[in-house]
Short mmCIF file of C-alpha atoms in Angstrom, two decimals:
data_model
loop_
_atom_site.label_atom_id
_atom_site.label_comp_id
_atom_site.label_asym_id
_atom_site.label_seq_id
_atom_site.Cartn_x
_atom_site.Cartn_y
_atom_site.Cartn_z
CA UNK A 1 -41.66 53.05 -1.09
CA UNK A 2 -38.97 54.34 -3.93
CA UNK A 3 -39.65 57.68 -4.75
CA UNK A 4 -40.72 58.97 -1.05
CA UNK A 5 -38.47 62.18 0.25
CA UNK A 6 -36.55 62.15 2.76
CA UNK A 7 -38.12 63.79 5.36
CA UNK A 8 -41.69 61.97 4.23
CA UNK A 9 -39.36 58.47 5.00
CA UNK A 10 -38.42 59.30 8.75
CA UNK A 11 -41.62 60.23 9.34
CA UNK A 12 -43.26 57.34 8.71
CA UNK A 13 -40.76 55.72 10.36
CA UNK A 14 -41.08 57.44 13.28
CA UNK A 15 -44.94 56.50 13.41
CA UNK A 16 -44.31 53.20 13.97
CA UNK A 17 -41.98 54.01 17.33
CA UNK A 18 -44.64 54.72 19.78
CA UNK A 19 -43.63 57.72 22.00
CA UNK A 20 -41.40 58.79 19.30
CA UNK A 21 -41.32 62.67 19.71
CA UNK A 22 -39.64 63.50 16.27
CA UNK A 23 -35.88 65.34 17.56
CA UNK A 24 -34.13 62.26 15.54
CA UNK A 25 -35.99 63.25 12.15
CA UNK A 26 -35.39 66.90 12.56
CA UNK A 27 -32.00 65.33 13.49
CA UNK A 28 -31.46 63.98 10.25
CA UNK A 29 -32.76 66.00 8.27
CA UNK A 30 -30.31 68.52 9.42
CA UNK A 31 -27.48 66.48 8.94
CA UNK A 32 -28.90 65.61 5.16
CA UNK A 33 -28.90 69.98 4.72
CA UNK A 34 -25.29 70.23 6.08
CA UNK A 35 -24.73 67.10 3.38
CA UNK A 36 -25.85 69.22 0.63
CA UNK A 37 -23.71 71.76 1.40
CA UNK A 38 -20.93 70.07 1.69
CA UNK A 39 -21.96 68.56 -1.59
CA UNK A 40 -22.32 71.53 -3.42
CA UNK A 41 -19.09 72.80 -2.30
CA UNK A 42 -17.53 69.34 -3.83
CA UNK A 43 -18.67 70.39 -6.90
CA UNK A 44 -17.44 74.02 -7.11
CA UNK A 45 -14.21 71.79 -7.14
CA UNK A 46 -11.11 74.14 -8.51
CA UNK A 47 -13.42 76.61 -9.40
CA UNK A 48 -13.84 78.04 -6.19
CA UNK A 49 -10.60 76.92 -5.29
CA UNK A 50 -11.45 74.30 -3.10
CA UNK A 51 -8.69 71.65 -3.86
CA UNK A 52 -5.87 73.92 -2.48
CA UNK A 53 -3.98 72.79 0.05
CA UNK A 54 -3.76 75.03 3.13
CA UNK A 55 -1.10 73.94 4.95
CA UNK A 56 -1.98 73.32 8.63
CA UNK A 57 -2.66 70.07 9.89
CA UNK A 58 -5.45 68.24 11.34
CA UNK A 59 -5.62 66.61 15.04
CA UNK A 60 -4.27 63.58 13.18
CA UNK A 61 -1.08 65.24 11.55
CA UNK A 62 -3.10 64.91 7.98
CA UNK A 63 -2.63 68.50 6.19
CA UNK A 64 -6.06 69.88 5.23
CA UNK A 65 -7.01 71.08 2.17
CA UNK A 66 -9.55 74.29 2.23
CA UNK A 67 -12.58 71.59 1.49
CA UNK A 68 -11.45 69.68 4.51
CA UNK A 69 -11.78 72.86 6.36
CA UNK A 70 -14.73 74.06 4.89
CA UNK A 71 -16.72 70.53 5.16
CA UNK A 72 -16.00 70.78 9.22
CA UNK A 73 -17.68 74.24 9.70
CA UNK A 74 -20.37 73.48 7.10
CA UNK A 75 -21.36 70.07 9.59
CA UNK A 76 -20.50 72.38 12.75
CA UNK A 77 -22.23 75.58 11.51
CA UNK A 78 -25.72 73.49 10.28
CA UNK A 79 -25.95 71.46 13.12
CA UNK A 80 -24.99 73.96 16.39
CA UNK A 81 -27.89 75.67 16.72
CA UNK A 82 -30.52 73.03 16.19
CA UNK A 83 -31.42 72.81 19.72
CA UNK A 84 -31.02 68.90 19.04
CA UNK A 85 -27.61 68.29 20.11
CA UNK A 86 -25.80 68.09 23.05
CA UNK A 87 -21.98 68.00 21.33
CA UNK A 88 -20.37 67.32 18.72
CA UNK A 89 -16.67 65.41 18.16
CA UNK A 90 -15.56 65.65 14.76
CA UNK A 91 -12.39 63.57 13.36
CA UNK A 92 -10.86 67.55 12.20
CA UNK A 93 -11.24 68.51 16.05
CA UNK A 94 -8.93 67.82 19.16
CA UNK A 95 -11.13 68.30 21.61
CA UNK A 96 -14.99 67.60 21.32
CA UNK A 97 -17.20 70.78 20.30
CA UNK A 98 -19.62 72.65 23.05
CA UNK A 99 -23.06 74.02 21.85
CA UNK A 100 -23.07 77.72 22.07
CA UNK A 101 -24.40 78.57 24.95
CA UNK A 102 -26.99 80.98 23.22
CA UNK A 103 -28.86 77.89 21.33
CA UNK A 104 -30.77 75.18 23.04
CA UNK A 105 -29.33 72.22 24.07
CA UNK A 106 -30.82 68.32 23.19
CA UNK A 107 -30.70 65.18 23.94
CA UNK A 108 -28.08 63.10 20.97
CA UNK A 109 -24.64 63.60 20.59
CA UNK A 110 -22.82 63.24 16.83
CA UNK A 111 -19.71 61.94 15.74
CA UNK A 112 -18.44 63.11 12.13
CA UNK A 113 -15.52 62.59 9.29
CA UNK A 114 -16.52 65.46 7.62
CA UNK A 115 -14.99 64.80 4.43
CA UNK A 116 -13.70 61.16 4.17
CA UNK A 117 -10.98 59.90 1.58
CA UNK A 118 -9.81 64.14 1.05
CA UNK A 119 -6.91 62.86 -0.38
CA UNK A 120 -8.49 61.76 -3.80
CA UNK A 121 -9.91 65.20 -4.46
CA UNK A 122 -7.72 66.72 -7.19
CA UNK A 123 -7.91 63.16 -8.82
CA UNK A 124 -12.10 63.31 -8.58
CA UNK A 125 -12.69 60.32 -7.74
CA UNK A 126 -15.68 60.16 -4.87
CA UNK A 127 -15.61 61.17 -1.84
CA UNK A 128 -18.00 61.63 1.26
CA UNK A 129 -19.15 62.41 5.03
CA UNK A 130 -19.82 59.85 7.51
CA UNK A 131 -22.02 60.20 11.14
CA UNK A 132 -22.69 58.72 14.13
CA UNK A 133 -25.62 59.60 16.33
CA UNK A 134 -25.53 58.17 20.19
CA UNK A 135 -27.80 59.71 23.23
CA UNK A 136 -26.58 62.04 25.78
CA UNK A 137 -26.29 61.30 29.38
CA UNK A 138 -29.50 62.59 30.68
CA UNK A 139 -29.90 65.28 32.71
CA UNK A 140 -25.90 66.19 32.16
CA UNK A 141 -25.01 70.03 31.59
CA UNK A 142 -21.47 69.77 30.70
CA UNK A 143 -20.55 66.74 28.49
CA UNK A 144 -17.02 65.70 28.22
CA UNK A 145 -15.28 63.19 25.59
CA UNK A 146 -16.20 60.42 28.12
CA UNK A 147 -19.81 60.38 27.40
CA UNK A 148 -18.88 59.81 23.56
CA UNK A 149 -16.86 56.56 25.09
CA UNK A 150 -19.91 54.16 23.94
CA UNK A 151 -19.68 51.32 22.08
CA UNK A 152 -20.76 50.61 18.72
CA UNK A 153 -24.31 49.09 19.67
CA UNK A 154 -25.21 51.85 21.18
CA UNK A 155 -25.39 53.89 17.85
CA UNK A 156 -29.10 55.63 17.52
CA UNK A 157 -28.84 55.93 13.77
CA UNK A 158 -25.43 56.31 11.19
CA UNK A 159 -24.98 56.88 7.97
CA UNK A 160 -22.49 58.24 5.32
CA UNK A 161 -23.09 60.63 2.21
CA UNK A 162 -21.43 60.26 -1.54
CA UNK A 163 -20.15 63.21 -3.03
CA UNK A 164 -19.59 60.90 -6.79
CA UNK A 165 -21.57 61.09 -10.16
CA UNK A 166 -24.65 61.41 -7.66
CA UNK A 167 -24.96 62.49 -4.51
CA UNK A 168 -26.34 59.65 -2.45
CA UNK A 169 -27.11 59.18 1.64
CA UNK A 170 -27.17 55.98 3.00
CA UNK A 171 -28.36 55.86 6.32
CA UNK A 172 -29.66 53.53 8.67
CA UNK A 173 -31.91 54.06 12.38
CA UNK A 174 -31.24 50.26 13.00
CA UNK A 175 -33.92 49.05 10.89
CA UNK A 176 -32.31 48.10 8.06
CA UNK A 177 -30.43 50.40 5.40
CA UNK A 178 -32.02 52.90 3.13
CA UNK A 179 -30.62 54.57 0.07
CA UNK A 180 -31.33 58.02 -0.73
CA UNK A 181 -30.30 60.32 -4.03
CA UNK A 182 -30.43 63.75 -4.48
CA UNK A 183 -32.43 64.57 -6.80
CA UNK A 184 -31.39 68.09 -7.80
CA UNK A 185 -34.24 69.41 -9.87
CA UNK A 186 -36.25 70.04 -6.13
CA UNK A 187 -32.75 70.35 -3.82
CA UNK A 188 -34.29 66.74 -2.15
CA UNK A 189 -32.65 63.50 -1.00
CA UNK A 190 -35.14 60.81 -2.49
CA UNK A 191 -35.52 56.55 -1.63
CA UNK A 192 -33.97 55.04 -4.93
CA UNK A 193 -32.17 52.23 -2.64
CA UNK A 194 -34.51 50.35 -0.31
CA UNK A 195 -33.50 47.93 2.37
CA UNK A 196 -30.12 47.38 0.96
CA UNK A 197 -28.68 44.15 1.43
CA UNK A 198 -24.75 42.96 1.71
CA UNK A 199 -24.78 39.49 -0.34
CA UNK A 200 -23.20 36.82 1.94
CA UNK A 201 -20.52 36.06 -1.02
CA UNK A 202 -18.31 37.88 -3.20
CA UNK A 203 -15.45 37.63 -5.39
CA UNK A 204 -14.73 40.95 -4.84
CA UNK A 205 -11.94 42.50 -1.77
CA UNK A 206 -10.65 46.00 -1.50
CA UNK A 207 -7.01 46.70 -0.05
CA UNK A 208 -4.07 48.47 -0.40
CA UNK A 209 -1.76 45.71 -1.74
CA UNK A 210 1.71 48.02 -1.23
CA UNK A 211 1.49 47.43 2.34
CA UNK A 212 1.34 43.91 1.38
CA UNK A 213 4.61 43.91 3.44
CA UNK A 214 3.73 44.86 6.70
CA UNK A 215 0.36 43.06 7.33
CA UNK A 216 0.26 40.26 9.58
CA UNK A 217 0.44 36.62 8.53
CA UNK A 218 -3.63 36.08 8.72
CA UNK A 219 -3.99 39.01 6.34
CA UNK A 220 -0.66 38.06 4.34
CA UNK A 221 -2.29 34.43 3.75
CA UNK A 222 -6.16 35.32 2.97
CA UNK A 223 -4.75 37.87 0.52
CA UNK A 224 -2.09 35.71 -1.52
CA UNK A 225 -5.43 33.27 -1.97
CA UNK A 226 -7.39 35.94 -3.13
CA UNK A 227 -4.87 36.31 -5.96
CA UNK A 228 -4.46 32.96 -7.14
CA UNK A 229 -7.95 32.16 -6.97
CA UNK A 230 -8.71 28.85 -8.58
CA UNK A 231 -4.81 28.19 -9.23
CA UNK A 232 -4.06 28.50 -5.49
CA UNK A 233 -7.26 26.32 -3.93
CA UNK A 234 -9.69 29.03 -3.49
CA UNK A 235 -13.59 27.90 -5.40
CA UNK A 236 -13.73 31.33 -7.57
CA UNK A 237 -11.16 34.24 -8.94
CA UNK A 238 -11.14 37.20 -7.15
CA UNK A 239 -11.02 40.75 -8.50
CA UNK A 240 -9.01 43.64 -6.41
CA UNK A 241 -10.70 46.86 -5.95
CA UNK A 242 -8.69 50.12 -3.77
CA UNK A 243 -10.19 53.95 -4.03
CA UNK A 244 -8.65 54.80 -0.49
CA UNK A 245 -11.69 56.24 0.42
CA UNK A 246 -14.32 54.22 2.81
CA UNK A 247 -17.09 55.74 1.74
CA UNK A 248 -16.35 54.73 -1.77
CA UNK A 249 -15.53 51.06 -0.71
CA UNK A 250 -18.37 50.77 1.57
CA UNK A 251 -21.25 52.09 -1.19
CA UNK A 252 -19.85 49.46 -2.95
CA UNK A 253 -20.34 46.80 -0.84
CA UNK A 254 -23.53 47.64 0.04
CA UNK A 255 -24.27 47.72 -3.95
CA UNK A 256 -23.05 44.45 -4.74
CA UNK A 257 -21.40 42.55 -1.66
CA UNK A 258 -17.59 42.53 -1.37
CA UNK A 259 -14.68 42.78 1.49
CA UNK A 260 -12.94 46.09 2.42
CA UNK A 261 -10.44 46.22 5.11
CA UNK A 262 -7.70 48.12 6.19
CA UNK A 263 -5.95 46.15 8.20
CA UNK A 264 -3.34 46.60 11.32
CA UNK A 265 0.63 46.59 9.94
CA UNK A 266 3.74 46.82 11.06
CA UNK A 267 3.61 50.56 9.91
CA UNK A 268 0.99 51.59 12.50
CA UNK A 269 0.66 49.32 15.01
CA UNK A 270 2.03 52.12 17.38
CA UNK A 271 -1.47 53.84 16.61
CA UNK A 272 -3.66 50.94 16.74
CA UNK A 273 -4.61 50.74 13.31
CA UNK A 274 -5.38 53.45 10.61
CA UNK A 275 -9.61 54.40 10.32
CA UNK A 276 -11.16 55.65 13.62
CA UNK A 277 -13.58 53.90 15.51
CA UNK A 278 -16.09 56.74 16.40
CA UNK A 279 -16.03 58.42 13.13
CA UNK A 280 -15.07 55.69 10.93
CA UNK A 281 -15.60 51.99 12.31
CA UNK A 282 -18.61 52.10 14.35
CA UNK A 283 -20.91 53.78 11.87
CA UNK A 284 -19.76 51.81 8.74
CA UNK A 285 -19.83 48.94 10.86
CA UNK A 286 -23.50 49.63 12.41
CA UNK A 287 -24.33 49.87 8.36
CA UNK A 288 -23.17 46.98 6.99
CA UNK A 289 -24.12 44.78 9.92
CA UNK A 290 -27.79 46.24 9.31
CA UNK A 291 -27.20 45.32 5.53
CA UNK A 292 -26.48 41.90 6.71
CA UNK A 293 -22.95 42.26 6.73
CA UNK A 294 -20.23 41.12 9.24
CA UNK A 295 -17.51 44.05 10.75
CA UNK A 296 -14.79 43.09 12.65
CA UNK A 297 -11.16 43.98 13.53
CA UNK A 298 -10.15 40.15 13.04
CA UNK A 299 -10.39 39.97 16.38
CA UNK A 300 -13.78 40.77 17.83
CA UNK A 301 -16.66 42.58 16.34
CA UNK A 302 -16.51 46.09 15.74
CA UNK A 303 -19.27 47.24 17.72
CA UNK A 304 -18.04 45.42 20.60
CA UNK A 305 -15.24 47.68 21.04
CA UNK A 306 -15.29 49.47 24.38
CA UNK A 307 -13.55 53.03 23.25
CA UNK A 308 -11.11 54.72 25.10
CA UNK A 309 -10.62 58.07 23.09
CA UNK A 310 -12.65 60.11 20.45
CA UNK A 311 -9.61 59.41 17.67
CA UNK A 312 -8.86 55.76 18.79
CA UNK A 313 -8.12 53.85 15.77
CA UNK A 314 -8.36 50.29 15.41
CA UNK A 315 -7.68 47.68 12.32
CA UNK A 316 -11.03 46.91 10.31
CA UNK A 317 -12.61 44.48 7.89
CA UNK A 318 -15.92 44.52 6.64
CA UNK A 319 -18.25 43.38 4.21
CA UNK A 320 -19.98 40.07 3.29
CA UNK A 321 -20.23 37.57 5.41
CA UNK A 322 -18.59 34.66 4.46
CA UNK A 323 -15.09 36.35 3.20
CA UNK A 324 -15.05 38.71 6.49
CA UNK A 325 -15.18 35.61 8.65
CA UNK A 326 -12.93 33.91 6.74
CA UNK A 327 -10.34 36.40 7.30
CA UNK A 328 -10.85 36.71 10.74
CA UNK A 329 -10.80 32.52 11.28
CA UNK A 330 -6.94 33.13 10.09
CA UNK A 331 -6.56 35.77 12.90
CA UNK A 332 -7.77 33.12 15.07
CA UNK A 333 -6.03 29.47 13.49
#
């Protein structure tokens, strides 16, 4: 129902789960705190100094800028001592991150961007955070990065947070995809988007078109027919959209269809690809495929995808159905 809070949502979703015991709302409520605090710190903006740039560089040779810093302990610092985590990986992070060994211990493990598309924050344009929620190996003390090593259908819940003209959480527990604004009169995340659905078509792709270059002939081909539209054979015209920053892209999509992708190129093949599956891929993908969306590397689906590290990368287009299995027919002609 539009208008419920937050916390008033998961519960009633949890009612229908029998044996449910309630450490995945408390869960997510958490993260939605640590979301607002990252939020807030968005909007202190310059006036706090939060757009400098610090210098140091992340496990993925990015430099960080004091909000990509501050984001990370923020998510760290509100989730640590929840007692409902077992560890944490976070894309800022080399190695995973150990609970404290003076807080309790539970049973889910999270994956995290902290701050996704940092690069477009002295422009302010929107950014965001992005999770991942899996289960710990039960009954194991010390977790490693292997027991992160699930796939993409193994995801307990996922969701990502807007930091743009409003602050909005989209999250899903695999039952469909809920929209959720903050309403900052009473400091609460409220249902304004319910059951969000990715229309099958669009006329609508996202892409950055200056590595037009380096992409592989399937992507080369389903872009150049994008652009000439009607001219070139295609049914429609297509608009081009490009924020470089997934969150952005994704909302989007959810809000009124469209593709995003960023495919593999010549550039970074070496690496895989360019967005990371645990913190990037699998819980965008586990969205939009709940939104009725289709998430794929071109390849094979997304959530198929076996990892083999916690900052793996891999190539990825998303978004409604039709266009993303178009594209990924021409991967396969």
């Amino acid at each position: 129902m539009i208008g419920q809070q937050l916390t008033q949502f998961l519960i009633n979703e949890q009612r229908k789960i029998p044996g449910a015991t309630g450490e995945l709302t408390l869960l997510l409520n958490d993260i939605a705190s640590a979301c607002k605090g990252i939020g807030h710190e968005v909007n202190r903006g310059a006036l706090a100094g939060n757009l400098d740039v610090i210098g140091s560089e992340n496990v993925q040779g990015e430099v960080q800028k004091k909000l990509d810093v501050l984001s990370n302990e923020i998510f760290i610092r509100s989730l640590e001592w929840t007692g409902h985590l077992a560890a944490m990986a976070s894309e800022e992070n080399d190695e995973i991150i150990q609970i404290p060994a003076e807080y309790p211990r539970g049973k889910y493990l999270v994956a995290f961007d902290p701050l996704d598309g940092s690069g477009n924050i002295e422009v302010n344009l929107s950014i965001g955070t992005i999770f991942s929620i899996l289960r710990a190996p039960e009954g194991k003390v010390d977790i490693t990065a292997e027991d992160f090593m699930q796939k993409g259908t193994q995801q307990v819940a996922a969701g990502f947070c807007i930091y743009g003209p409003t602050t909005i959480l989209i999250l899903t527990t695999g039952q469909g995809v809920n929209g959720f604004t903050l309403d900052r009169n009473i400091g609460e995340f409220v249902l304004t988007h319910p059951n969000v659905r990715v229309p099958e078509d669009t006329a609508e792709f996202a892409i950055n078109m200056s590595n037009h270059r380096f992409w592989e002939e399937p992507v080369r081909r389903y872009v150049d027919e994008c652009v000439q539209g009607k001219a070139g054979g295609r049914e429609k015209d297509f608009n081009m959209r490009w924020l470089a920053s997934m969150v952005a892209e994704v909302y989007r999509v959810l809000m009124r269809g469209g593709l995003f992708t960023y495919p593999i190129d010549d550039k970074i093949k070496s690496k895989g690809g360019r967005l990371r599956l645990l913190y990037e891929a699998n819980p965008m993908g586990f969205i939009i495929e709940q939104a009725g969306g289709v998430a794929s590397t071109g390849r094979e689906r997304i959530l198929d995808i076996q990892p083999t590290g916690i900052h793996q990368r891999v190539p990825v287009i998303l978004g409604s159905r039709n266009e993303v299995e178009r594209l990924a027919s021409y991967h396969k002609a």
